[in-house]
Each structure stands twice: as C-alpha cells, then as structure tokens.
Amino acid sequence: MKMTGAIRQQLNAFMEGFYDIIPKKLISIFNEQELELLISGLPTIDIEDLKGNTEYHKYQQNSLQVSL
C-alpha cells in the first residue's frame, strides 16, 4: 500500500469527483468487469459500425482529416 499512501490526496480527489458524477450506491451494483466495460467500452472497435453511426459536420467521409 506504499503507492496508495503516496498518492492518497490525488486518489481522494479523483474519487470525490467520480462519485459526484456517479453516486457511490449506484457504482456498488456493478462488479469490476462491468464497471470497466462501462468506463472503457468494448476492447475492440467495430470500424464498420463506427462508420455507419458517424455524423459529419463541416467534413465528409472522404475528408483528409477523417481518413487519417
């Protein structure tokens, strides 16, 4: 727990902000895998799904900025 002690102040600030967004009692209904999925999303990205659900504003699908 040496590392946790070294960053306790930062960790407490993070947790306070996190619980401001999602109340602690709501977090407790998820296990760690479910919470990771909610925060990080799926581990793989379906490019076709992304393309099919993307709305372009001031750009088009073939714009250089989009194709990079």
C-alpha positions as a Markdown table, in Angstrom:
| # | Residue | x | y | z |
|---|---|---|---|---|
| 1 | Met | 0.0 | 0.0 | 0.0 |
| 2 | Lys | 3.0 | 2.2 | -0.2 |
| 3 | Met | 2.0 | 3.6 | -3.6 |
| 4 | Thr | -1.6 | 4.3 | -2.4 |
| 5 | Gly | -0.2 | 6.2 | 0.5 |
| 6 | Ala | 2.0 | 8.3 | -1.8 |
| 7 | Ile | -0.9 | 9.4 | -3.9 |
| 8 | Arg | -3.7 | 9.3 | -1.3 |
| 9 | Gln | -4.5 | 13.0 | -1.8 |
| 10 | Gln | -4.8 | 12.7 | -5.6 |
| 11 | Leu | -6.8 | 9.4 | -5.3 |
| 12 | Asn | -9.2 | 11.0 | -2.8 |
| 13 | Ala | -9.8 | 14.0 | -5.1 |
| 14 | Phe | -10.4 | 11.6 | -8.1 |
| 15 | Met | -12.9 | 9.5 | -6.1 |
| 16 | Glu | -14.7 | 12.6 | -4.9 |
| 17 | Gly | -15.1 | 13.8 | -8.5 |
| 18 | Phe | -16.0 | 10.4 | -9.7 |
| 19 | Tyr | -18.8 | 10.0 | -7.0 |
| 20 | Asp | -20.1 | 13.5 | -7.9 |
| 21 | Ile | -20.8 | 12.1 | -11.4 |
| 22 | Ile | -21.9 | 8.6 | -10.4 |
| 23 | Pro | -23.2 | 8.2 | -6.8 |
| 24 | Lys | -21.3 | 5.5 | -4.8 |
| 25 | Lys | -24.5 | 3.5 | -4.2 |
| 26 | Leu | -25.0 | 3.2 | -8.0 |
| 27 | Ile | -21.4 | 2.0 | -8.5 |
| 28 | Ser | -21.8 | -0.8 | -6.0 |
| 29 | Ile | -24.3 | -2.6 | -8.2 |
| 30 | Phe | -21.6 | -3.4 | -10.8 |
| 31 | Asn | -18.7 | -5.8 | -10.4 |
| 32 | Glu | -15.3 | -4.7 | -11.6 |
| 33 | Gln | -15.6 | -6.2 | -15.1 |
| 34 | Glu | -18.9 | -4.5 | -15.7 |
| 35 | Leu | -17.6 | -1.2 | -14.4 |
| 36 | Glu | -14.5 | -1.5 | -16.7 |
| 37 | Leu | -16.8 | -2.1 | -19.7 |
| 38 | Leu | -19.0 | 0.9 | -18.8 |
| 39 | Ile | -16.0 | 3.2 | -18.4 |
| 40 | Ser | -13.7 | 1.9 | -21.2 |
| 41 | Gly | -16.1 | 0.3 | -23.6 |
| 42 | Leu | -15.5 | -2.8 | -25.7 |
| 43 | Pro | -11.9 | -3.9 | -26.1 |
| 44 | Thr | -12.3 | -4.0 | -29.9 |
| 45 | Ile | -13.7 | -1.3 | -32.2 |
| 46 | Asp | -16.1 | -2.3 | -35.0 |
| 47 | Ile | -14.9 | 0.1 | -37.7 |
| 48 | Glu | -18.0 | -0.6 | -39.9 |
| 49 | Asp | -20.3 | 0.1 | -37.0 |
| 50 | Leu | -18.4 | 3.3 | -36.3 |
| 51 | Lys | -18.6 | 4.4 | -39.9 |
| 52 | Gly | -22.3 | 3.6 | -40.1 |
| 53 | Asn | -23.1 | 5.7 | -37.0 |
| 54 | Thr | -20.9 | 8.7 | -37.6 |
| 55 | Glu | -22.4 | 12.1 | -38.3 |
| 56 | Tyr | -20.1 | 14.5 | -40.1 |
| 57 | His | -20.2 | 18.3 | -39.5 |
| 58 | Lys | -18.1 | 20.5 | -41.7 |
| 59 | Tyr | -16.4 | 17.4 | -43.0 |
| 60 | Gln | -17.3 | 14.4 | -45.2 |
| 61 | Gln | -16.4 | 10.7 | -45.0 |
| 62 | Asn | -13.7 | 11.2 | -47.6 |
| 63 | Ser | -12.1 | 14.4 | -46.0 |
| 64 | Leu | -8.4 | 14.1 | -45.3 |
| 65 | Gln | -8.9 | 14.6 | -41.6 |
| 66 | Val | -11.4 | 11.8 | -41.4 |
| 67 | Ser | -9.5 | 9.3 | -43.5 |
| 68 | Leu | -6.3 | 9.5 | -41.4 |
